[in-house]
XYZ file of C-alpha atoms in Angstrom:
725
model
C 1.142 -21.431 71.688
C 3.221 -18.975 73.676
C 6.973 -19.713 73.493
C 8.764 -20.024 76.836
C 12.351 -18.746 76.816
C 15.098 -21.246 77.513
C 17.759 -18.890 78.803
C 17.405 -16.335 81.602
C 17.847 -12.789 80.386
C 17.097 -10.216 83.005
C 15.883 -6.675 82.530
C 18.894 -4.386 82.269
C 21.052 -7.041 80.613
C 23.271 -6.066 77.724
C 23.100 -8.046 74.475
C 25.521 -8.194 71.586
C 23.508 -9.628 68.681
C 24.609 -9.379 65.021
C 27.448 -7.054 66.019
C 24.951 -4.550 67.477
C 24.701 -3.649 71.187
C 21.275 -3.737 72.838
C 20.054 -3.293 76.383
C 16.923 -5.131 77.612
C 14.387 -2.574 78.904
C 11.411 -4.916 79.398
C 9.682 -8.138 78.579
C 6.657 -8.477 76.362
C 4.526 -11.373 75.304
C 6.375 -12.068 72.045
C 9.877 -11.192 73.105
C 12.322 -8.804 74.761
C 11.904 -5.093 74.396
C 15.354 -3.745 73.681
C 16.938 -0.391 72.945
C 20.030 0.050 70.746
C 22.989 1.549 72.520
C 24.458 2.961 69.313
C 21.432 4.634 67.687
C 18.669 4.485 70.343
C 16.364 2.316 68.118
C 13.694 0.481 70.163
C 12.435 -2.916 68.882
C 11.135 -6.226 70.101
C 13.263 -9.369 69.559
C 11.568 -12.703 69.815
C 12.447 -15.130 72.627
C 13.182 -17.912 70.154
C 15.660 -15.767 68.238
C 17.586 -14.923 71.390
C 17.645 -18.485 72.493
C 18.828 -19.659 69.028
C 21.479 -17.024 68.963
C 22.781 -17.902 72.478
C 22.753 -21.636 71.531
C 24.798 -21.017 68.359
C 27.209 -18.647 70.114
C 26.019 -15.549 68.195
C 24.690 -13.612 71.186
C 26.705 -12.399 74.205
C 24.624 -11.751 77.375
C 26.020 -9.532 80.164
C 23.912 -9.390 83.280
C 23.520 -6.239 85.373
C 25.555 -7.765 88.164
C 28.406 -8.554 85.796
C 28.262 -5.002 84.380
C 28.327 -3.480 87.840
C 31.193 -5.663 88.924
C 33.207 -4.874 85.785
C 32.508 -1.154 86.279
C 33.688 -1.164 89.875
C 36.864 -3.056 88.898
C 37.530 -0.683 86.026
C 37.122 2.314 88.306
C 39.485 0.736 90.862
C 42.238 -0.223 88.402
C 41.949 2.756 86.136
C 40.335 0.918 83.196
C 42.042 -2.506 83.385
C 39.749 -5.624 83.604
C 41.884 -8.421 81.954
C 45.337 -9.737 82.741
C 46.360 -9.369 79.098
C 45.872 -5.604 79.322
C 48.629 -5.182 81.933
C 52.313 -4.596 81.103
C 54.507 -7.627 81.121
C 56.348 -6.800 84.305
C 53.096 -6.031 86.088
C 51.665 -9.405 84.984
C 54.622 -11.127 86.639
C 54.058 -9.290 89.933
C 50.305 -9.845 89.905
C 50.954 -13.622 89.333
C 53.164 -13.861 92.426
C 50.667 -11.934 94.549
C 47.927 -14.302 93.357
C 50.111 -17.287 94.381
C 50.460 -15.831 97.890
C 46.707 -15.221 98.067
C 45.994 -18.804 97.064
C 48.514 -20.034 99.681
C 46.720 -17.974 102.370
C 43.447 -19.617 101.416
C 45.074 -23.005 101.889
C 46.137 -22.055 105.416
C 42.559 -20.935 106.035
C 41.352 -24.226 104.781
C 43.667 -25.955 107.326
C 41.817 -24.169 110.091
C 44.018 -21.170 110.784
C 42.416 -17.852 111.530
C 43.815 -15.307 109.088
C 44.835 -12.162 110.915
C 47.490 -9.551 110.295
C 49.544 -10.788 113.327
C 49.255 -14.353 112.134
C 50.492 -13.534 108.685
C 53.367 -11.565 110.145
C 54.946 -14.496 111.945
C 58.248 -15.835 110.567
C 57.147 -19.490 110.521
C 53.984 -18.576 108.647
C 55.907 -16.510 106.093
C 58.240 -19.486 105.578
C 55.229 -21.735 105.124
C 53.786 -19.251 102.587
C 57.045 -19.541 100.540
C 56.832 -23.307 100.520
C 53.179 -23.290 99.447
C 53.938 -20.625 96.796
C 56.615 -22.794 95.218
C 54.245 -25.700 95.194
C 51.320 -23.771 93.674
C 53.450 -21.885 91.160
C 55.289 -25.044 90.069
C 58.654 -23.362 90.372
C 61.146 -23.345 93.215
C 62.721 -20.164 94.554
C 60.026 -17.805 93.253
C 60.257 -15.688 96.345
C 64.052 -15.693 96.753
C 67.042 -14.230 94.787
C 68.047 -16.377 91.768
C 71.218 -16.277 89.620
C 70.441 -16.635 85.902
C 73.308 -14.740 84.335
C 72.490 -11.807 86.607
C 71.050 -11.505 90.056
C 67.228 -10.949 89.977
C 65.563 -8.958 92.666
C 63.591 -11.175 94.986
C 59.856 -10.730 95.421
C 59.590 -9.609 98.939
C 56.726 -10.993 101.003
C 55.274 -7.904 102.622
C 53.804 -7.481 106.026
C 50.832 -9.263 107.218
C 48.632 -6.154 106.877
C 49.477 -5.965 103.151
C 48.873 -9.698 102.629
C 45.455 -9.397 104.278
C 44.666 -6.427 102.051
C 45.412 -8.542 98.956
C 43.164 -11.383 100.117
C 40.345 -8.799 100.730
C 40.693 -7.139 97.335
C 40.812 -10.564 95.614
C 37.476 -11.551 97.175
C 35.816 -8.163 96.845
C 36.216 -7.937 93.187
C 35.042 -11.393 92.188
C 38.367 -13.167 92.532
C 39.753 -11.232 89.579
C 43.582 -11.160 89.845
C 43.682 -7.748 88.143
C 42.594 -6.254 91.461
C 46.075 -7.186 92.847
C 47.909 -4.812 90.480
C 49.891 -1.662 91.485
C 47.898 1.559 91.211
C 50.713 4.052 91.012
C 49.422 5.292 87.684
C 46.350 6.596 89.499
C 48.305 8.894 91.748
C 47.939 12.615 91.245
C 45.194 14.454 89.341
C 43.315 12.451 86.755
C 41.277 13.353 83.601
C 40.743 17.027 83.015
C 42.504 17.886 86.268
C 45.810 16.715 84.804
C 45.914 19.506 82.267
C 48.202 22.340 83.380
C 47.640 24.579 80.324
C 45.130 27.394 80.260
C 42.632 27.826 77.443
C 44.839 30.099 75.356
C 47.800 27.670 75.629
C 45.537 24.785 74.661
C 44.307 26.704 71.615
C 47.923 27.319 70.576
C 48.928 23.661 70.833
C 45.793 22.644 68.861
C 46.611 25.251 66.219
C 50.153 23.921 65.765
C 49.025 20.228 65.678
C 46.258 20.931 63.072
C 48.820 22.717 60.760
C 51.305 19.878 61.277
C 48.762 17.269 60.133
C 48.659 18.488 56.515
C 49.862 16.798 53.340
C 52.596 19.462 52.768
C 54.613 17.715 55.543
C 56.140 20.817 57.057
C 58.873 20.521 59.710
C 57.634 20.925 63.251
C 60.368 23.197 64.491
C 59.859 25.813 61.778
C 56.087 25.545 62.060
C 56.349 26.134 65.784
C 58.447 29.223 65.363
C 56.226 30.804 62.750
C 53.034 29.902 64.737
C 54.307 31.897 67.663
C 54.111 35.070 65.598
C 50.395 34.478 64.915
C 49.314 34.349 68.586
C 49.141 37.479 70.845
C 48.060 36.863 74.419
C 45.477 39.019 76.114
C 46.443 41.732 78.660
C 45.175 39.574 81.540
C 47.355 36.710 80.436
C 50.349 38.936 80.189
C 49.709 40.216 83.719
C 49.632 36.600 84.912
C 53.025 35.871 83.388
C 51.761 34.176 80.238
C 54.162 31.961 78.351
C 53.610 30.015 75.139
C 53.897 26.214 75.476
C 57.273 24.746 74.555
C 57.886 22.605 71.494
C 58.285 19.598 73.899
C 54.632 20.003 74.880
C 53.639 20.067 71.277
C 55.646 16.862 70.604
C 54.040 15.222 73.657
C 50.615 16.052 72.257
C 51.548 14.604 68.888
C 52.719 11.355 70.439
C 49.323 10.968 71.995
C 47.596 11.149 68.510
C 47.070 7.830 66.814
C 49.416 6.852 63.973
C 46.358 6.391 61.689
C 45.249 10.015 62.176
C 48.776 11.247 61.515
C 49.108 9.051 58.398
C 45.859 10.339 56.980
C 46.867 13.963 57.688
C 50.434 13.798 56.521
C 50.024 11.326 53.679
C 46.553 12.426 52.464
C 43.284 10.580 52.291
C 44.277 8.874 48.998
C 47.492 7.268 50.194
C 46.367 6.788 53.795
C 44.070 3.803 53.095
C 46.909 1.976 51.333
C 49.188 2.395 54.385
C 46.702 1.868 57.135
C 43.818 0.097 55.473
C 42.533 -2.962 57.438
C 42.478 -5.112 54.304
C 40.379 -8.169 53.848
C 40.613 -11.823 55.037
C 37.871 -13.374 52.961
C 38.409 -16.105 50.308
C 37.302 -14.350 47.158
C 37.383 -17.261 44.758
C 37.175 -21.043 44.962
C 37.608 -22.270 41.370
C 40.536 -21.803 38.998
C 39.757 -18.950 36.555
C 36.669 -17.871 38.530
C 38.193 -14.521 39.387
C 41.305 -12.727 38.168
C 42.970 -9.409 38.998
C 44.674 -7.151 36.537
C 47.102 -4.288 37.081
C 50.030 -2.448 35.503
C 53.279 -1.157 37.145
C 56.205 0.927 35.919
C 59.177 -1.344 36.645
C 62.051 0.103 38.658
C 64.685 -0.944 36.188
C 66.204 0.620 32.999
C 66.588 -1.393 29.849
C 68.206 -0.767 26.465
C 65.446 -0.218 23.928
C 67.069 -1.983 20.890
C 69.609 -4.329 22.461
C 72.077 -3.637 19.699
C 75.526 -2.156 19.802
C 75.212 1.270 18.136
C 77.753 3.881 17.321
C 77.858 7.068 15.187
C 80.472 9.593 14.174
C 80.377 12.946 15.990
C 82.598 15.980 16.280
C 84.706 16.733 19.356
C 82.442 19.653 20.330
C 79.320 17.528 20.001
C 80.926 14.773 22.107
C 81.893 17.351 24.749
C 78.277 18.623 24.887
C 76.798 15.102 25.168
C 79.139 14.181 28.017
C 77.655 10.714 28.311
C 74.006 11.732 27.936
C 71.688 9.291 26.188
C 69.429 10.027 23.308
C 65.611 10.060 23.961
C 64.289 6.531 24.114
C 67.715 4.890 24.050
C 67.469 3.774 27.770
C 64.061 3.629 29.270
C 61.798 1.964 31.869
C 59.064 -0.504 30.874
C 55.500 -1.180 32.043
C 54.536 -4.679 33.267
C 50.975 -5.755 32.665
C 50.135 -8.717 34.982
C 47.079 -10.823 35.561
C 46.767 -13.603 38.147
C 44.222 -16.169 39.375
C 42.764 -15.275 42.762
C 41.902 -18.850 43.936
C 45.354 -20.305 43.399
C 47.602 -17.238 43.023
C 49.044 -18.528 39.751
C 50.227 -15.899 37.166
C 48.130 -16.204 34.062
C 49.688 -13.615 31.809
C 52.438 -10.974 31.750
C 53.310 -8.358 29.103
C 56.129 -5.793 28.807
C 55.372 -2.578 26.993
C 56.568 1.060 26.593
C 53.126 2.412 27.624
C 50.066 1.270 29.606
C 47.374 1.222 26.936
C 44.408 -0.729 25.700
C 46.282 -2.783 23.029
C 48.541 -4.344 25.629
C 45.669 -5.025 27.966
C 44.012 -6.977 25.140
C 47.320 -8.860 24.678
C 47.349 -9.621 28.362
C 43.853 -11.225 28.153
C 44.837 -13.222 25.123
C 47.909 -14.568 26.909
C 45.755 -15.615 29.930
C 43.336 -17.553 27.640
C 46.062 -19.329 25.526
C 48.714 -21.926 26.022
C 52.133 -20.544 27.236
C 54.353 -23.289 25.951
C 55.870 -20.909 23.409
C 57.238 -18.735 26.290
C 58.356 -21.846 28.187
C 60.401 -23.126 25.300
C 61.678 -19.778 24.106
C 63.069 -18.647 27.505
C 64.287 -22.116 28.732
C 61.791 -22.707 31.600
C 61.890 -26.090 33.355
C 58.282 -26.232 34.780
C 54.827 -26.082 33.319
C 53.041 -22.706 33.240
C 49.382 -22.164 34.089
C 47.043 -23.702 31.513
C 44.765 -21.646 29.270
C 41.497 -20.969 30.988
C 38.167 -19.181 30.208
C 37.961 -16.148 32.457
C 34.781 -15.392 34.433
C 35.415 -12.269 36.564
C 38.129 -9.670 36.021
C 38.933 -7.077 38.626
C 40.997 -4.075 37.745
C 41.563 -0.477 38.892
C 40.182 2.648 37.296
C 43.260 3.255 35.130
C 43.066 4.165 31.470
C 44.753 0.909 30.374
C 41.559 -1.077 31.289
C 38.893 1.645 31.529
C 38.151 2.185 27.846
C 35.579 0.972 25.309
C 37.957 -1.389 23.468
C 38.865 -3.408 26.569
C 35.365 -3.331 27.918
C 33.979 -4.653 24.604
C 36.489 -7.424 24.539
C 35.768 -8.482 28.176
C 32.010 -8.600 27.642
C 32.413 -10.356 24.243
C 34.256 -13.262 25.758
C 31.829 -13.519 28.664
C 33.871 -11.809 31.407
C 32.333 -9.783 34.171
C 34.417 -6.564 34.571
C 34.643 -5.096 38.111
C 36.223 -1.669 38.585
C 38.212 -1.065 41.727
C 38.877 2.333 43.273
C 41.797 4.398 42.022
C 44.792 4.461 44.356
C 43.266 1.748 46.553
C 45.612 -1.233 46.469
C 43.525 -3.186 48.943
C 40.818 -3.648 46.284
C 43.134 -6.058 44.411
C 45.751 -7.221 46.901
C 46.660 -10.458 45.097
C 48.206 -8.864 41.990
C 49.628 -5.872 43.943
C 51.539 -8.139 46.238
C 53.326 -9.764 43.301
C 54.867 -6.458 42.193
C 56.713 -6.027 45.466
C 57.834 -9.640 45.463
C 59.119 -9.297 41.889
C 60.967 -6.088 42.724
C 62.771 -7.265 45.809
C 63.462 -10.776 44.665
C 64.337 -10.235 40.997
C 64.788 -6.658 39.826
C 66.818 -5.568 42.851
C 69.656 -7.879 41.700
C 69.640 -6.922 38.053
C 71.821 -4.188 36.422
C 69.961 -0.970 35.880
C 67.773 -1.203 39.014
C 66.424 2.258 39.798
C 65.103 1.887 43.346
C 61.584 2.026 44.676
C 61.489 5.869 44.907
C 63.440 8.824 43.543
C 66.782 9.320 45.150
C 66.886 5.907 46.939
C 70.195 4.924 45.321
C 72.246 8.163 45.305
C 75.565 6.348 44.725
C 74.331 4.208 41.767
C 73.726 5.302 38.177
C 70.875 3.072 36.899
C 70.906 4.515 33.357
C 74.636 4.049 32.998
C 74.464 0.546 34.354
C 71.561 -0.586 32.110
C 72.753 -3.810 30.413
C 69.514 -5.725 29.796
C 67.430 -5.521 26.721
C 63.641 -5.749 26.684
C 64.000 -9.397 25.530
C 66.417 -10.193 28.407
C 64.152 -8.625 30.973
C 61.060 -10.412 29.668
C 62.999 -13.704 29.831
C 63.942 -13.102 33.432
C 60.330 -12.316 34.417
C 59.031 -15.232 32.467
C 61.335 -17.731 34.209
C 60.429 -16.234 37.641
C 56.650 -16.534 36.993
C 56.991 -20.098 35.664
C 59.905 -21.753 37.577
C 60.024 -19.779 40.920
C 56.859 -18.070 42.060
C 54.432 -20.963 41.628
C 56.569 -23.166 43.837
C 57.130 -20.787 46.756
C 54.965 -21.180 49.894
C 52.201 -18.624 50.098
C 50.970 -17.096 53.368
C 47.905 -15.463 51.744
C 44.341 -15.853 52.847
C 43.189 -19.440 52.392
C 46.656 -20.719 51.274
C 47.961 -21.780 54.700
C 51.546 -22.156 53.458
C 50.658 -24.179 50.269
C 52.355 -23.192 46.968
C 50.303 -21.632 44.199
C 50.961 -24.755 41.945
C 49.866 -27.053 44.734
C 46.718 -24.987 45.310
C 45.963 -25.080 41.563
C 46.148 -28.919 41.526
C 43.888 -29.103 44.625
C 41.316 -26.924 42.852
C 41.378 -29.214 39.843
C 40.693 -32.233 42.141
C 38.023 -30.512 44.173
C 36.030 -28.689 41.464
C 36.829 -30.747 38.340
C 37.828 -29.521 34.902
C 38.160 -25.815 34.204
C 36.278 -23.734 31.690
C 37.848 -23.888 28.231
C 38.542 -20.708 26.308
C 36.731 -20.115 23.034
C 39.088 -19.627 20.086
C 36.313 -17.919 18.088
C 35.719 -15.428 20.808
C 39.424 -14.811 21.077
C 39.648 -13.826 17.381
C 36.502 -11.724 17.286
C 36.614 -9.902 20.597
C 40.240 -9.985 21.733
C 41.952 -9.966 18.350
C 42.460 -7.333 15.615
C 39.959 -6.464 12.890
C 40.817 -5.380 9.339
C 38.864 -4.772 6.097
C 40.039 -6.678 2.949
C 38.913 -7.515 -0.595
C 38.548 -11.102 -1.741
C 40.466 -12.191 -4.812
C 41.043 -15.558 -6.460
C 43.898 -16.092 -4.022
C 41.761 -15.301 -0.982
C 42.347 -12.286 1.363
C 45.479 -10.701 2.714
C 45.710 -9.224 6.185
C 49.002 -7.574 7.126
C 50.233 -9.092 3.849
C 49.542 -12.561 5.217
C 47.451 -14.725 2.804
C 44.287 -16.710 3.848
C 41.904 -18.753 1.688
C 39.131 -21.292 1.929
C 36.488 -22.923 -0.330
C 33.539 -21.155 1.275
C 35.280 -17.878 0.873
C 35.738 -18.439 -2.857
C 32.068 -19.558 -3.264
C 30.994 -16.288 -1.596
C 33.287 -14.238 -3.798
C 31.944 -15.916 -6.909
C 28.309 -14.944 -6.171
C 28.657 -11.693 -4.184
C 28.545 -8.294 -5.920
C 30.897 -6.717 -3.475
C 34.230 -8.234 -2.537
C 34.641 -6.291 0.669
C 34.852 -8.417 3.853
C 35.886 -7.980 7.531
C 38.661 -10.232 8.794
C 39.181 -11.065 12.490
C 42.669 -12.267 13.392
C 44.218 -13.596 16.582
C 47.680 -12.112 16.796
C 48.923 -15.044 18.841
C 47.578 -17.750 16.410
C 47.868 -16.954 12.742
C 46.595 -20.327 11.486
C 42.905 -19.369 11.130
C 40.771 -16.179 10.705
C 37.114 -15.418 10.999
C 35.399 -13.508 8.096
C 32.125 -11.669 8.107
C 30.280 -9.697 5.440
C 28.321 -6.619 6.052
C 24.582 -7.225 5.677
C 24.920 -10.981 5.766
C 24.481 -13.421 8.579
C 27.049 -15.832 7.211
C 30.284 -16.407 9.180
C 33.178 -17.809 7.259
C 36.571 -19.160 8.142
C 39.838 -19.170 6.222
C 43.149 -20.870 6.906
C 46.708 -19.646 6.481
C 48.058 -20.591 3.036
C 51.736 -19.695 3.813
C 52.820 -22.454 6.094
C 56.115 -20.698 6.973
C 54.015 -18.497 9.393
C 52.209 -21.411 11.068
C 54.144 -21.221 14.398
C 54.695 -17.449 14.454
C 52.771 -14.676 16.111
C 51.720 -11.552 14.243
C 54.659 -9.479 15.594
C 57.148 -12.241 14.674
C 55.701 -12.519 11.095
C 55.965 -8.809 10.578
C 59.474 -8.819 11.878
C 60.430 -11.580 9.426
C 58.999 -9.584 6.511
C 60.679 -6.399 7.682
C 64.014 -8.129 8.111
C 63.858 -9.544 4.654
C 63.678 -5.953 3.292
C 66.083 -4.242 5.690
C 68.535 -7.093 6.315
C 71.603 -5.275 4.731
C 70.910 -1.664 3.828
C 74.314 -1.157 1.990
C 73.875 -4.216 -0.125
C 70.283 -3.208 -0.926
C 71.508 0.222 -2.082
C 74.155 -1.416 -4.242
C 71.608 -3.685 -5.887
C 69.359 -0.687 -6.699
C 72.258 0.822 -8.571
C 72.797 -2.344 -10.564
C 69.020 -2.438 -11.471
C 69.092 1.218 -12.613
C 72.067 0.738 -14.890
C 70.433 -2.389 -16.495
C 67.171 -0.631 -17.169
C 68.911 2.478 -18.660
C 70.915 0.267 -21.072
C 67.767 -1.580 -22.240
C 65.865 1.626 -22.830
C 68.607 3.150 -24.877
C 69.185 0.069 -27.053
C 65.488 -0.405 -27.838
C 65.311 2.746 -29.951
C 61.867 3.587 -28.670
C 62.847 6.681 -26.833
C 63.999 9.757 -28.716
C 66.817 11.968 -27.769
C 65.678 14.175 -24.813
C 67.930 16.981 -26.111
C 65.994 17.436 -29.362
C 63.058 19.951 -29.089
C 60.822 17.765 -31.287
C 60.743 15.173 -28.562
C 58.503 17.481 -26.577
C 56.069 18.498 -29.337
C 54.190 15.262 -29.852
C 51.665 16.122 -27.160
C 50.913 19.567 -28.619
C 50.235 18.115 -32.065
C 47.927 15.412 -30.644
C 46.053 18.089 -28.793
C 45.403 20.130 -31.891
C 44.138 17.021 -33.709
C 41.910 16.219 -30.855
C 40.445 19.724 -30.813
C 39.654 19.479 -34.590
C 38.109 16.045 -34.130
C 35.814 17.236 -31.312
C 34.578 20.316 -33.182
C 30.768 20.118 -34.120
C 29.348 22.240 -37.035
C 25.729 23.473 -37.121
C 23.813 24.035 -40.518
C 21.040 26.734 -40.338
C 17.390 25.605 -41.154
C 15.911 26.795 -44.493
C 12.191 27.659 -45.099
C 9.911 24.610 -45.272
C 7.758 23.981 -48.503
C 4.325 22.299 -48.613
C 4.341 18.585 -48.837
C 2.038 15.939 -50.355
C 0.678 12.645 -49.041
C 2.926 9.598 -49.283
C 2.815 7.975 -52.810
C 1.859 11.134 -54.609
C 5.231 12.829 -54.845
C 5.580 11.812 -58.565
C 2.104 12.896 -59.661
C 1.897 15.985 -61.775
C -1.603 16.922 -60.715
C -2.145 19.860 -58.499
C -2.845 18.756 -54.848
C -3.162 20.957 -51.851
C -0.561 20.712 -49.176
C -1.595 18.333 -46.414
C 1.571 18.363 -44.233
C 2.713 21.917 -43.923
C 5.529 22.157 -41.477
C 5.799 25.884 -41.491
C 5.218 28.802 -43.791
C 7.809 30.752 -45.621
C 9.511 33.528 -43.759
C 7.852 36.908 -43.867
C 8.950 39.032 -46.924
C 9.913 36.014 -48.924
C 8.536 35.337 -52.376
C 5.672 32.874 -52.831
C 7.145 29.705 -54.443
C 4.050 27.598 -54.219
C 2.889 25.581 -57.312
C -0.306 27.588 -57.664
C 1.486 30.755 -58.177
C 4.271 29.325 -60.288
C 4.714 30.902 -63.661
C 7.105 29.926 -66.359
C 10.063 32.011 -66.281
C 12.771 32.491 -68.804
C 14.760 29.378 -69.327
C 12.076 27.126 -67.707
C 11.879 23.518 -69.123
C 8.693 21.423 -68.897
C 8.648 17.635 -69.134
C 5.889 15.458 -70.553
C 3.980 13.235 -68.118
C 5.451 9.749 -67.805
C 2.870 7.249 -69.008
C 4.943 4.169 -69.673
C 7.511 2.399 -67.526
C 11.075 2.576 -68.673
C 11.902 -0.797 -67.146
């Protein structure tokens, strides 16, 4: 069945559909044949789609008559078609002319014939003033009024001019813009207004193009040097050629948009941050659904140690130093910050000397844990944001977050990492805006403030005024992000003046409970990993002991004692243990209860302070220990006198004895004789040799039994026939 269109759309009408401009060039059976005004694409749009778009307010239709009327009005007024486009003073004059025109129409309705002579009569002009006050709702609109100063009255012009206003009002579709002054159209218009020849135009363009560069040269010096680069032709010299003045160049620069000048003078990298349109969409609806992460070098100097230090130096060295600080003594710190997009609540903040991966991991750990420790330590009065499992994390392309360690941790805990563009603050506006608020509301009033750019505070010495330690500065920032910022009204997109804490509570009511963070994932993917060996007392990581029953059972059966321990630096109470080549995952608990409520850094500080609490006393105790050991060694009689040479010869004598003990002697082999079978060795009968190992060496005498002959001194024994036992 053929669909019949509901709304009338004539051929030649202009459509604005889905933010694209189309012109209707024909009608077909299925729909309107249209052509794109931007790209020239020709398509057919169904009748039903146009009707649905018009019904829902998504399609704007401009008929050919409306376009022609608008074009005629634009040509008549020089481009103005709406009252809001006119200057404020011009709007006031047009309003009064419109009131007079409406008053004339009332006289026409009363039966009067409107002519120039009629409108010029005194009684009619008085009647027009009365009707004008009635229509405008204000008395004395067409007479002088005293409101602190005398205002010029709006003179009612001659009848000819009044009739002209009435004609224009009706000719241009009763649009009051047609009643405006047209003095701006006097004189030459368009290209005819240019009074510079081609060579002069080229010179002005040359200067403007070189002015719009990131080097930010001064216009006056640029103009003087550019004059030396242009030599006019002979014909131009004969016609009295002159280079344009610098005022002409300045006028041309004023006509260029501020966006073009910003991109040229500030560069394409900084330009979008200054002139970017931004975004007004609501990027997250649930608490913890989306977070933004960034780092900033704070504009304040702090003392690195926070301790009063002094050392002895000579007068010459003191004169050379002249108040200069040692490297690292006074420095600026990096602030790592992450916040929730849906509510605007700060989730984590870390101070560090550098922007690196370790502090980024610490930032994610703080966002996914309870922050009561910071609340109590720094004396906050309100509740911080709760621990939450993060879903999406958006950060820039900086090295603090763009590395394998941070990426592995994010993916391990189930986060989706989104990289923003470098030097594009509009990609993460929520966290970027907090840096400026922190600087102007907090840091600007603290000692050691350095300003937002170099040389901003020429009369102030930020290094010399630095009085805050890192701990003091972190306490100030913590109290600001817990007690102040969450309770200040927010004008951000979707906030409508609500505070971040109020918005967070609304999200809890609307979307229910939040995602809980996994403690196991925090240890494995966001914590630290170390290798250790299992003993009967468990394992030690950073010299902190852990043990459990399943760990001891594994150590009792396993051939290798090597294990991998995963530790959460913010919670030392429990660790996760894995073994290479085994699918078993074990857990162990802290066996030193003194560290239960400490972080890893605090535990290491406790152990370090125990060793280096009093260096002088420790050195004195080492002297006492040395003296006691020397006395015991001397009184034992075990050690010989080191001044006697025999005390050093014991090793040489033992070496000689060892060499003699290790010496091996070899006996040379003699000639082998014939042998007889087992059991016949005592028989006196002659038997041939049955096991002959080897013959006698060549040249030796034959000593066999067959060739034996009694020699001198030979003794023969009788055969043994009876046992002697």
